mmCIF file of C-alpha atoms in Angstrom:
data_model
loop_
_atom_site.group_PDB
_atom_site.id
_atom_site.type_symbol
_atom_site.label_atom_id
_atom_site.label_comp_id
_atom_site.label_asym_id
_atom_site.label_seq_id
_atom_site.Cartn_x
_atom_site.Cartn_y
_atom_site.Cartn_z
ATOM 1 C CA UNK A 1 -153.468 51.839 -43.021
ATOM 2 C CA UNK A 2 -154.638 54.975 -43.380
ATOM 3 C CA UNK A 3 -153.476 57.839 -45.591
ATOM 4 C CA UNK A 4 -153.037 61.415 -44.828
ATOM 5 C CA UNK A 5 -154.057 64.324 -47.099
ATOM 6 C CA UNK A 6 -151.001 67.049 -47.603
ATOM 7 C CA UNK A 7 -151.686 69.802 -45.551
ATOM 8 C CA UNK A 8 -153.168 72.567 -47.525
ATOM 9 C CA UNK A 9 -151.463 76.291 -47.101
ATOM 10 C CA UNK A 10 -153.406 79.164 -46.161
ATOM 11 C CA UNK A 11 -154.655 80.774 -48.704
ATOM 12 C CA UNK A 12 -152.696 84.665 -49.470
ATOM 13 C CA UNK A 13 -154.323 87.098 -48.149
ATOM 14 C CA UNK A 14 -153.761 90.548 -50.198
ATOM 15 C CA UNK A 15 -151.118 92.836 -47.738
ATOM 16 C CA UNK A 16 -150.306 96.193 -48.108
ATOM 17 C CA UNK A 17 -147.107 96.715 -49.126
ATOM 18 C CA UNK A 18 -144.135 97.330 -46.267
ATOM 19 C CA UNK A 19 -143.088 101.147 -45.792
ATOM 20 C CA UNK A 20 -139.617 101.949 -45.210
ATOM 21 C CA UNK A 21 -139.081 102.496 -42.194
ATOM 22 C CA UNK A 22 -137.196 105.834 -41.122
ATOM 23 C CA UNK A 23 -134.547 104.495 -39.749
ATOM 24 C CA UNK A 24 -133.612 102.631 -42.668
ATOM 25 C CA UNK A 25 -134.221 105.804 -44.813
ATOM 26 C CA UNK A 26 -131.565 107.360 -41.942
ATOM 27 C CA UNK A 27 -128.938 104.339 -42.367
ATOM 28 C CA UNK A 28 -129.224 104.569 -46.646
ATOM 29 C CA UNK A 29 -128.484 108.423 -46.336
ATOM 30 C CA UNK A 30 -125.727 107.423 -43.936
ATOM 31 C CA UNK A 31 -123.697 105.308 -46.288
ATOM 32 C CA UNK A 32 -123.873 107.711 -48.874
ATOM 33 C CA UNK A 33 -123.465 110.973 -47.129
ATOM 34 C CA UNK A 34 -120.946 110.026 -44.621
ATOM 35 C CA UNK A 35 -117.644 109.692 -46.905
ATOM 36 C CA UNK A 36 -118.632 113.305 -47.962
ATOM 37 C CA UNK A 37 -118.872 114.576 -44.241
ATOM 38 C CA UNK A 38 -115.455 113.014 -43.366
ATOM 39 C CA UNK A 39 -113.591 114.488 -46.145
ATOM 40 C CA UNK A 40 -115.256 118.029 -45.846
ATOM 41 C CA UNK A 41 -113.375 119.505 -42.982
ATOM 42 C CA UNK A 42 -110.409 120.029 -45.401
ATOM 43 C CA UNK A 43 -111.744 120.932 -47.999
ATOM 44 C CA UNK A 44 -113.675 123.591 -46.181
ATOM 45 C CA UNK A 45 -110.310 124.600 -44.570
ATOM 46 C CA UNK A 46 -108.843 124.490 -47.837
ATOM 47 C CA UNK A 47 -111.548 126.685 -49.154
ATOM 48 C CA UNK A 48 -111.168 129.746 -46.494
ATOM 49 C CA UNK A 49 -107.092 129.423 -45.576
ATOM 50 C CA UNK A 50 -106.032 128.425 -49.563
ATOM 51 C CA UNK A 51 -109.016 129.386 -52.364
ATOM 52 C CA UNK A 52 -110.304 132.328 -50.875
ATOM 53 C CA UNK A 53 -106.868 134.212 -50.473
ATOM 54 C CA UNK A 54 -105.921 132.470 -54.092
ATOM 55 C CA UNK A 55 -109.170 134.361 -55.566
ATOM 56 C CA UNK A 56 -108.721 137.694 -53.400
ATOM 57 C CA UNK A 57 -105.030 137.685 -54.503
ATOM 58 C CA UNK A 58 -106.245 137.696 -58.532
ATOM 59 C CA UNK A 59 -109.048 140.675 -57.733
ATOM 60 C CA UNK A 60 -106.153 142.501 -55.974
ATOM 61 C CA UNK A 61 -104.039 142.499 -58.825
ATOM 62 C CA UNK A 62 -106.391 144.266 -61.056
ATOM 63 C CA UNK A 63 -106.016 147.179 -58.675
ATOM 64 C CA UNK A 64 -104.091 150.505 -57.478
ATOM 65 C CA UNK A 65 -104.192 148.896 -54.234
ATOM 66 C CA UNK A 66 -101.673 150.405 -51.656
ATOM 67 C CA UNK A 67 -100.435 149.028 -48.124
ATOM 68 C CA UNK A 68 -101.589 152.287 -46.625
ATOM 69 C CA UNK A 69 -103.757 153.895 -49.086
ATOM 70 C CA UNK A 70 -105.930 150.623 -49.469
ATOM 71 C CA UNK A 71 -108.002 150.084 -52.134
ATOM 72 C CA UNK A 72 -107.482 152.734 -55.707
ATOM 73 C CA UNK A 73 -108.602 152.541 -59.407
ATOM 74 C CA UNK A 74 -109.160 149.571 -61.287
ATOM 75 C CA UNK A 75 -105.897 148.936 -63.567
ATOM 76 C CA UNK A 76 -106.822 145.684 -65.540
ATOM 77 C CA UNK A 77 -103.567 143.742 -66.370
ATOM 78 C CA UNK A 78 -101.459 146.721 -66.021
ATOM 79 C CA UNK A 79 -99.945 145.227 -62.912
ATOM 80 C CA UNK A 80 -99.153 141.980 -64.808
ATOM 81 C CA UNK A 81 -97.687 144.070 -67.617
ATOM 82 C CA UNK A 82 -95.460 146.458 -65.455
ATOM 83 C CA UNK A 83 -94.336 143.272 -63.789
ATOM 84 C CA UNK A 84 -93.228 141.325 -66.789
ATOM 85 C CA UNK A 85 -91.708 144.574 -67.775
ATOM 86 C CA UNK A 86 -89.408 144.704 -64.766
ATOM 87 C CA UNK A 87 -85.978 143.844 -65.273
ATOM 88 C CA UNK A 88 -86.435 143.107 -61.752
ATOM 89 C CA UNK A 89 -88.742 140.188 -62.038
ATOM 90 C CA UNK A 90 -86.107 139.171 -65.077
ATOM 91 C CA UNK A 91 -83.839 138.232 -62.308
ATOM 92 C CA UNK A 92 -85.810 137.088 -59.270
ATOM 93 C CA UNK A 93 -87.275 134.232 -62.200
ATOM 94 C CA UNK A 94 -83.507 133.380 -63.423
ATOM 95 C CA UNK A 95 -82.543 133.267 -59.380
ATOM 96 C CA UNK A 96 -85.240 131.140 -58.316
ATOM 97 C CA UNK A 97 -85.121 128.680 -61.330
ATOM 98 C CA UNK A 98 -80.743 128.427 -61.212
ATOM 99 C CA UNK A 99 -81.094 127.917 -57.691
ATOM 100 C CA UNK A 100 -84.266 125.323 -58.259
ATOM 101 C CA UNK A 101 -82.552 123.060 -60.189
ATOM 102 C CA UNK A 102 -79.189 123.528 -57.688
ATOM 103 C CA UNK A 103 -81.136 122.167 -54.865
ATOM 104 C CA UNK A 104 -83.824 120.005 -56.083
ATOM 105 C CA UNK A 105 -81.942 117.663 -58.408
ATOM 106 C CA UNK A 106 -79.212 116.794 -56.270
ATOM 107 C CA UNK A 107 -81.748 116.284 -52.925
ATOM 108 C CA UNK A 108 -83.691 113.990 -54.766
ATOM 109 C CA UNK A 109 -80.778 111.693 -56.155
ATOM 110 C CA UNK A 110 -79.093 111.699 -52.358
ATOM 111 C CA UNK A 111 -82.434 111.211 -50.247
ATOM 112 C CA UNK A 112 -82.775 108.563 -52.862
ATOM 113 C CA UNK A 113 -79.046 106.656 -52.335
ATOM 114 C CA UNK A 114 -79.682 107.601 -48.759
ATOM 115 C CA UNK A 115 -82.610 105.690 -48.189
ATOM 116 C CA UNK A 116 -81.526 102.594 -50.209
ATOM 117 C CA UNK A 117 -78.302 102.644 -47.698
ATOM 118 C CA UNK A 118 -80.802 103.333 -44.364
ATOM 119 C CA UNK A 119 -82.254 100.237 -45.766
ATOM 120 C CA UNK A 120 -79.832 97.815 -45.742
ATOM 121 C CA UNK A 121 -78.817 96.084 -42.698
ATOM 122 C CA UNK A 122 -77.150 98.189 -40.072
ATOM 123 C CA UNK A 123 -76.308 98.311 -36.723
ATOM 124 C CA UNK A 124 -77.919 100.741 -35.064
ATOM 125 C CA UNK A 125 -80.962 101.772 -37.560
ATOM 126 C CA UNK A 126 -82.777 104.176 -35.560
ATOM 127 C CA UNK A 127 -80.385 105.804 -34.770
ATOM 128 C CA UNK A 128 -79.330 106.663 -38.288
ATOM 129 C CA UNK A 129 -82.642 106.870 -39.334
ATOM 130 C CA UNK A 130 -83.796 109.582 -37.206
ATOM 131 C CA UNK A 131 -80.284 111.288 -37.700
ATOM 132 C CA UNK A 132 -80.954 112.101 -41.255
ATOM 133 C CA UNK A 133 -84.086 114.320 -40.141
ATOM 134 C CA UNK A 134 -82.603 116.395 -37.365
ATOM 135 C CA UNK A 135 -81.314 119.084 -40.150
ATOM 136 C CA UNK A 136 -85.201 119.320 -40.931
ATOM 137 C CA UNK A 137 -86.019 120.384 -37.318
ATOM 138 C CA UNK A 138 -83.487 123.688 -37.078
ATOM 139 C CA UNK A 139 -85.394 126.657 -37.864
ATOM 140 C CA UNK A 140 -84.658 127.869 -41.316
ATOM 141 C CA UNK A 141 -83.361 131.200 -39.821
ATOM 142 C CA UNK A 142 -81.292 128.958 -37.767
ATOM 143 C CA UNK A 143 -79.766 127.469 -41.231
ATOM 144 C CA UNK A 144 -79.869 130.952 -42.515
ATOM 145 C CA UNK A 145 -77.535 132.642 -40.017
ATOM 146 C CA UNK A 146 -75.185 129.223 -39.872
ATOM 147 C CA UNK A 147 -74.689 128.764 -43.692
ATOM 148 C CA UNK A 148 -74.748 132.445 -44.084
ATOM 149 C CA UNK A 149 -71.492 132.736 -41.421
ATOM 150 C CA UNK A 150 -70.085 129.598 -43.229
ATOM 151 C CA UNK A 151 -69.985 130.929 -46.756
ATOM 152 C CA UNK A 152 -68.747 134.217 -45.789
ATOM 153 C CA UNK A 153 -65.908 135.818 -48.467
ATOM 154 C CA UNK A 154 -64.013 137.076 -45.746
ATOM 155 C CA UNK A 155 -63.917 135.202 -43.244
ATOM 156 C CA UNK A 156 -66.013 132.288 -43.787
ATOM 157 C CA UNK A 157 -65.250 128.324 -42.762
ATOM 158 C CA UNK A 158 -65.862 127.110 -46.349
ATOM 159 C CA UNK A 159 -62.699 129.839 -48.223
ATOM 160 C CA UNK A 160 -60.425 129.353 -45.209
ATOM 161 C CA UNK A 161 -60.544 125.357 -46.191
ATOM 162 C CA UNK A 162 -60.278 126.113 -50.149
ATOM 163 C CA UNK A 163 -57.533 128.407 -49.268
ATOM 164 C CA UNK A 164 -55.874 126.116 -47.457
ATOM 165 C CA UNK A 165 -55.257 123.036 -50.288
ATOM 166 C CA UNK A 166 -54.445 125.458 -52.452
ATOM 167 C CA UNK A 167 -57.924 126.845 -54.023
ATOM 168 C CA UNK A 168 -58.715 130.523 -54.289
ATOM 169 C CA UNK A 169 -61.232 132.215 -52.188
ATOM 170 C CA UNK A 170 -65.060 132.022 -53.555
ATOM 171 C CA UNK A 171 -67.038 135.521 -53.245
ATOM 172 C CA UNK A 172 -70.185 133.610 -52.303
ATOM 173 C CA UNK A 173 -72.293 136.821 -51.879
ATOM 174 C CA UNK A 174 -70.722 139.032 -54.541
ATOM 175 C CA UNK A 175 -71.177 136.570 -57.567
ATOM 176 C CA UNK A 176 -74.387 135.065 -58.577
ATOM 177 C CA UNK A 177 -73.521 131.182 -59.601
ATOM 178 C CA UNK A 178 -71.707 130.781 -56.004
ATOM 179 C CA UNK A 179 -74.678 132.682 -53.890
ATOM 180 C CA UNK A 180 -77.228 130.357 -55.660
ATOM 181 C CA UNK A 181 -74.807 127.182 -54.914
ATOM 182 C CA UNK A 182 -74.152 128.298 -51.010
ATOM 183 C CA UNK A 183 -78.357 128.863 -50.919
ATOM 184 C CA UNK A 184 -78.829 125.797 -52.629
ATOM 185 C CA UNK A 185 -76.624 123.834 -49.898
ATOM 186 C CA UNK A 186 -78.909 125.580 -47.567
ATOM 187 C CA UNK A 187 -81.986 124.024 -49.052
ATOM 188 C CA UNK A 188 -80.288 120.027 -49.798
ATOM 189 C CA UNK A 189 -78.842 119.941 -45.922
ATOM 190 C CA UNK A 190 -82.974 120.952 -44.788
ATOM 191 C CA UNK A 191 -84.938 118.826 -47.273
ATOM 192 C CA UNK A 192 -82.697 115.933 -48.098
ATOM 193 C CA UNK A 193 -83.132 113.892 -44.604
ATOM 194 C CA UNK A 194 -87.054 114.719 -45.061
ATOM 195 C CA UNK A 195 -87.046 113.068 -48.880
ATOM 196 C CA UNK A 196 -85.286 110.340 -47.387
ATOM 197 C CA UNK A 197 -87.344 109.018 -44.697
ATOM 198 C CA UNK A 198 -90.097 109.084 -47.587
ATOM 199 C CA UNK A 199 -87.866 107.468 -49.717
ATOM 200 C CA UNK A 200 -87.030 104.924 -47.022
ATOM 201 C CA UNK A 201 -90.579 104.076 -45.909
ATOM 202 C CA UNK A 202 -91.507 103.579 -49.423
ATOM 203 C CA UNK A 203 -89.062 100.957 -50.021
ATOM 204 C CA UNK A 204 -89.830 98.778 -46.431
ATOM 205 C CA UNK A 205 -93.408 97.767 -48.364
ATOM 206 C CA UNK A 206 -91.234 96.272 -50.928
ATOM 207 C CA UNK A 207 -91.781 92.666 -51.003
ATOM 208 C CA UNK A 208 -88.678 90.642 -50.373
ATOM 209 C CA UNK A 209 -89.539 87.918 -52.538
ATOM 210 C CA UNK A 210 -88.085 90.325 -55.142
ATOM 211 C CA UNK A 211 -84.800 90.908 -53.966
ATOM 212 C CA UNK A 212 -84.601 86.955 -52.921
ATOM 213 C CA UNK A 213 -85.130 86.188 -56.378
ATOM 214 C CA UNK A 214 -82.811 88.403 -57.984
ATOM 215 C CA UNK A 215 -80.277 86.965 -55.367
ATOM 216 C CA UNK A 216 -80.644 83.899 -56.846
ATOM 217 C CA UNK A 217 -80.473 84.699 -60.070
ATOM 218 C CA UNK A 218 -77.566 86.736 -59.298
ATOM 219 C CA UNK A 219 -78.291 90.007 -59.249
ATOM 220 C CA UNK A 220 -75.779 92.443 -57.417
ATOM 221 C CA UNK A 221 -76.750 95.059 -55.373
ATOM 222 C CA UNK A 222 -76.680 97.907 -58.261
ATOM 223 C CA UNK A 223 -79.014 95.347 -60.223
ATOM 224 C CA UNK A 224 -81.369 95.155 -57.380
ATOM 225 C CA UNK A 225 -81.398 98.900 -56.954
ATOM 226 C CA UNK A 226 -82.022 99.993 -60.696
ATOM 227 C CA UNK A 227 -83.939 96.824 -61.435
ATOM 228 C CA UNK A 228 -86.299 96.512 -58.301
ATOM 229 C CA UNK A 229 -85.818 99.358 -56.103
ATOM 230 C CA UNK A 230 -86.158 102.310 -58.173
ATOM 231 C CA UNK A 231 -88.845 100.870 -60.244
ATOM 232 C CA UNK A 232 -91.024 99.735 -57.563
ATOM 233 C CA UNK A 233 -90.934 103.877 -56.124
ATOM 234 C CA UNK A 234 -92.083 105.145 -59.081
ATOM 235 C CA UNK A 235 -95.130 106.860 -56.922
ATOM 236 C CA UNK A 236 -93.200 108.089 -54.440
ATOM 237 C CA UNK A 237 -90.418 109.899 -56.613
ATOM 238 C CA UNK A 238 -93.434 111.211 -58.409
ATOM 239 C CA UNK A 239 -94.590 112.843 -54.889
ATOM 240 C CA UNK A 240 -91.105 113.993 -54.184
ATOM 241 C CA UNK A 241 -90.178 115.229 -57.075
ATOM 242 C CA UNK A 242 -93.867 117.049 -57.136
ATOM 243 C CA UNK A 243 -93.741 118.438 -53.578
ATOM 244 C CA UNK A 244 -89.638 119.208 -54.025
ATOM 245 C CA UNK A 245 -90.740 121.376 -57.254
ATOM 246 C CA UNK A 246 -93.418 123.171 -55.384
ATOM 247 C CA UNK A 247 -91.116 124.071 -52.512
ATOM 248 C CA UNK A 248 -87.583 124.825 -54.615
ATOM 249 C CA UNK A 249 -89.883 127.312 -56.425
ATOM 250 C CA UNK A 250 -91.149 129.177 -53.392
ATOM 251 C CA UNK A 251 -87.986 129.541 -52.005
ATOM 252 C CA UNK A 252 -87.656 132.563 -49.320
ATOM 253 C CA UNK A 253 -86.197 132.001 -45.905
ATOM 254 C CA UNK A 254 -83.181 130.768 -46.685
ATOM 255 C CA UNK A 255 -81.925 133.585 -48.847
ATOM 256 C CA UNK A 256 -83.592 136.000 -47.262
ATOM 257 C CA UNK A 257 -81.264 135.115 -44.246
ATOM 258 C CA UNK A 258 -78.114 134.931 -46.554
ATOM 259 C CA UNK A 259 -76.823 138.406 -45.274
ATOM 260 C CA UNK A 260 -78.032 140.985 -42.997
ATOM 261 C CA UNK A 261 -79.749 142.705 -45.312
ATOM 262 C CA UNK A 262 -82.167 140.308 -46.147
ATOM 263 C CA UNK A 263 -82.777 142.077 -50.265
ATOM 264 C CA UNK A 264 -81.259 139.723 -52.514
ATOM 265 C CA UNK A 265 -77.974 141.000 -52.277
ATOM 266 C CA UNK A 266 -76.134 144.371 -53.622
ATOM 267 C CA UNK A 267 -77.225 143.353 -57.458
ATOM 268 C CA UNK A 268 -80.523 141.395 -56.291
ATOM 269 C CA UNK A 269 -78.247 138.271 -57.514
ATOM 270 C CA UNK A 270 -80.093 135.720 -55.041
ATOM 271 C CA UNK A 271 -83.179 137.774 -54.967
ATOM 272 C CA UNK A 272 -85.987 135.069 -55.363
ATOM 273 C CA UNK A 273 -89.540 135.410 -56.893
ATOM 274 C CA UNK A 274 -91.100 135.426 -53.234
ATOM 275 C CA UNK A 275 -88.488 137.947 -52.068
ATOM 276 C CA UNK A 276 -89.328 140.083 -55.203
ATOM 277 C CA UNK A 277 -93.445 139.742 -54.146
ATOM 278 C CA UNK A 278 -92.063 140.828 -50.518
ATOM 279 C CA UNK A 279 -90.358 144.160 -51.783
ATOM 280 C CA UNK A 280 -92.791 145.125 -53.632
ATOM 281 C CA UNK A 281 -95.860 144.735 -50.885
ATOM 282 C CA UNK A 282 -93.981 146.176 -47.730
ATOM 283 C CA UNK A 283 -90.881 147.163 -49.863
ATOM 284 C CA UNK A 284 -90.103 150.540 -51.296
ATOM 285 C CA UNK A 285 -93.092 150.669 -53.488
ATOM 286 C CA UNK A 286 -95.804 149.379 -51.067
ATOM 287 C CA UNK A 287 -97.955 148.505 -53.399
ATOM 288 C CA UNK A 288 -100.024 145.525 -53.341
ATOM 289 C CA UNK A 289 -101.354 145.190 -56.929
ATOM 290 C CA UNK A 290 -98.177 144.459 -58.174
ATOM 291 C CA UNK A 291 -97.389 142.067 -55.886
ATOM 292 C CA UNK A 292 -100.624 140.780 -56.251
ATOM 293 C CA UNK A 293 -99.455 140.011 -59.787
ATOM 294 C CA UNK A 294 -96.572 138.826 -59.164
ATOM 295 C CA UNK A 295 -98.117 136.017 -57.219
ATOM 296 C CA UNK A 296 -100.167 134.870 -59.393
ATOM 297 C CA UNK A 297 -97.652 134.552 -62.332
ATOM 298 C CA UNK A 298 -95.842 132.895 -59.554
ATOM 299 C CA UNK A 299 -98.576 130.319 -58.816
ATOM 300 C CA UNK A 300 -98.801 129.828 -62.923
ATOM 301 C CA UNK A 301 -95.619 128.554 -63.125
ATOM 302 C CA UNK A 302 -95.441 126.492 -61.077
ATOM 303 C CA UNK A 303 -99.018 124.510 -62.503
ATOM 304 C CA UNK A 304 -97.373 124.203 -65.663
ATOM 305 C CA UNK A 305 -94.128 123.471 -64.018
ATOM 306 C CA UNK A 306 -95.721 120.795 -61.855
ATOM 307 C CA UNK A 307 -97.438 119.561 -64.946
ATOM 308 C CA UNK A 308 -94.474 119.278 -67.175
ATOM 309 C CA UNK A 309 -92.682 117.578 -64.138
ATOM 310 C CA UNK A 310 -95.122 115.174 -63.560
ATOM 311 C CA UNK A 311 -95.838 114.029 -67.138
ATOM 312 C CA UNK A 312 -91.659 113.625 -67.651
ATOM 313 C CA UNK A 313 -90.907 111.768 -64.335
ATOM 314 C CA UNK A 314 -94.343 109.368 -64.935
ATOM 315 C CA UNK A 315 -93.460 108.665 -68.530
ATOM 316 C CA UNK A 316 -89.797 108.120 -67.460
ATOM 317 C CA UNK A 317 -90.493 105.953 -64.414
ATOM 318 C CA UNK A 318 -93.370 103.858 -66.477
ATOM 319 C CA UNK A 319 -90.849 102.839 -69.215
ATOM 320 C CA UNK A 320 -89.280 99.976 -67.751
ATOM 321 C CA UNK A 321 -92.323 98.652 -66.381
ATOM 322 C CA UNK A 322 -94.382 95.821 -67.989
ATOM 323 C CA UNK A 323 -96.907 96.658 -70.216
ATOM 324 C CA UNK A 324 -100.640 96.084 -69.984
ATOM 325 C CA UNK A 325 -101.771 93.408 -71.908
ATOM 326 C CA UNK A 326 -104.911 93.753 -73.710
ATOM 327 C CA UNK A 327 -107.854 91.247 -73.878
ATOM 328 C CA UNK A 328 -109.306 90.505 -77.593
ATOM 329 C CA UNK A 329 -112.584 90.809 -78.081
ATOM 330 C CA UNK A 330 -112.727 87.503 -79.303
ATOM 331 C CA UNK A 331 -111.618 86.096 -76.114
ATOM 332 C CA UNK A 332 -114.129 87.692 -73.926
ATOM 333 C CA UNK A 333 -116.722 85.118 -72.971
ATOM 334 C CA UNK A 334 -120.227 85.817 -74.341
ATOM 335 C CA UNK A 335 -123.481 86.106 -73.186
ATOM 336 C CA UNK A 336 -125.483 82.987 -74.245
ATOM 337 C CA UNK A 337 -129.016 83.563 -75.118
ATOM 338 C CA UNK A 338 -130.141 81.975 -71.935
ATOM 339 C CA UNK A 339 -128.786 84.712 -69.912
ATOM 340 C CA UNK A 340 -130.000 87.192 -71.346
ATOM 341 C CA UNK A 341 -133.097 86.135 -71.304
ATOM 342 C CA UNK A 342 -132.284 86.091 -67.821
ATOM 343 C CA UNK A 343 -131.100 89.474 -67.289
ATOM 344 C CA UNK A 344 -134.105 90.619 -69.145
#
């Protein structure tokens, strides 16, 4: 029998090493380039329509600068100063703020009860569900002129019911608390359906393994809510409480279409911050510094605003939650020696 030598492999032959082909060069710069290309279109948007006018307004406001005049003497901060100066600005800040918290607060805790009842089971569901945002399609002037007719002293829907159980007439545009509440109405019967949908979509990726077990534990249905509802949204009332602050503090159609006038009232008692940066670019005064100014102290606030607001809500909303646990560094698994010697 005979045997058979192994085969014997070629021997190596030195090669040149492989260049990269261009293509493959193409497809590395692809991966790492192409998130960057996708997200750029807004950004570059956000650049010409949002930073650009946000850095113009701050060089305006260091300047005489008229409507019609244009462009005058450099000024500094003396826009800023005759601004916070203004008794004026005094009350277009207390306005906006009073009727801030009159609007935002309560929309928030409705869209929120409004949601959780849109979720349970009903007949009819889309029906309700897209009823709740039909207020957010009418045309804020629309709202304006409706709310504006409603709340009238003399003659309005809203007195001729209070009057008639008994309740004395409001002057909704003579005093300031009942002008901010009627605007404020304005604002919770626009926004609320629009907080609620969030609300509402927010709480359909809530597993129902959660709510099945606190059924069976025996959790009622204002268990379930504070317990498991509201803690799972804790990112979404962040957003809406966020986004609501943002809005409640730019504030201007709706009181602007309060009365005819359109200034804030007799007294400027619902005058607003934007109203106030409105009268004094195509106002009386005309001049755009100011304004300028005005809009930028305007667009402070509301940072820190948005910052206090956001700390507050994530601390409270993160309180019931379960803690992180943290690992020991005794319990972390080690490295033998044999690995590393590997990794090396």
């Amino acid at each position: 029998m005979a045997v058979l030598s192994p085969h014997k492999p070629p021997p190596e032959v030195d090669r040149a090493p492989r260049r990269i082909a261009f293509s493959q060069t193409v497809g590395k710069w692809d991966v790492k380039l192409s998130p960057y290309l996708y997200i750029s279109p807004f950004f570059i948007l956000f650049g010409i329509t949002g930073l650009f006018p946000l850095l113009y307004t701050g060089y305006v406001s260091l300047f005489d600068w008229h409507l019609l005049y244009g462009k005058g003497d450099f000024v500094g901060l003396q826009n800023f100063v005759d601004v916070v100066e203004s008794p004026s600005f005094h009350k277009a800040l207390r306005n906006t703020f009073s009727i801030f918290l009159l609007s935002s607060v309560p929309q928030v805790i409705m869209a929120l009860i409004l949601a959780a009842l849109l979720s349970a089971n009903l007949r009819a569901k889309t029906f309700w569900r897209m009823g709740v945002l039909i207020p957010y399609v009418v045309a804020p002037v629309a709202v304006g002129l409706i709310f504006g007719r409603l709340f009238a002293d003399e003659s309005g829907m809203v007195n001729t019911i209070l009057t008639g159980v008994g309740i004395d007439a409001v002057r909704w545009h003579a005093e300031i608390f009942p002008s901010h509440f009627a605007i404020a109405t304005m604002v919770n019967f626009r926004w609320t359906g629009y907080n609620t949908l969030i609300f509402l979509a927010a709480m359909q990726a809530i597993p129902r393994e959660l709510y099945e077990a606190a059924i069976i534990d025996g959790a009622g249905r204002f268990r379930q809510f504070f317990s498991i509802t509201v803690p799972q949204l804790r990112a979404t009332i962040i957003f809406v409480v966020i986004t609501s602050t943002i809005g409640g503090l730019q504030i201007f159609d709706e009181p602007r279409m309060f009365d005819n006038t359109g200034r804030g009232g007799s007294d400027q008692q619902w005058m607003t911050v934007t109203m106030y940066i409105y009268e004094l670019g195509w106002g009386n005064q005309k001049s755009f510094g100011r304004a300028s100014a005005v809009a930028w102290i305007l667009f402070l606030i509301i940072v820190v605003i948005g910052l206090i607001n956001y700390m507050i809500t994530n601390k409270i909303s993160s309180s019931g939650g379960p803690k992180p646990t943290k690992t020991k560094k005794s319990q972390t698994p080690k490295r033998t020696s044999s690995n590393n010697r590997r990794t090396r």
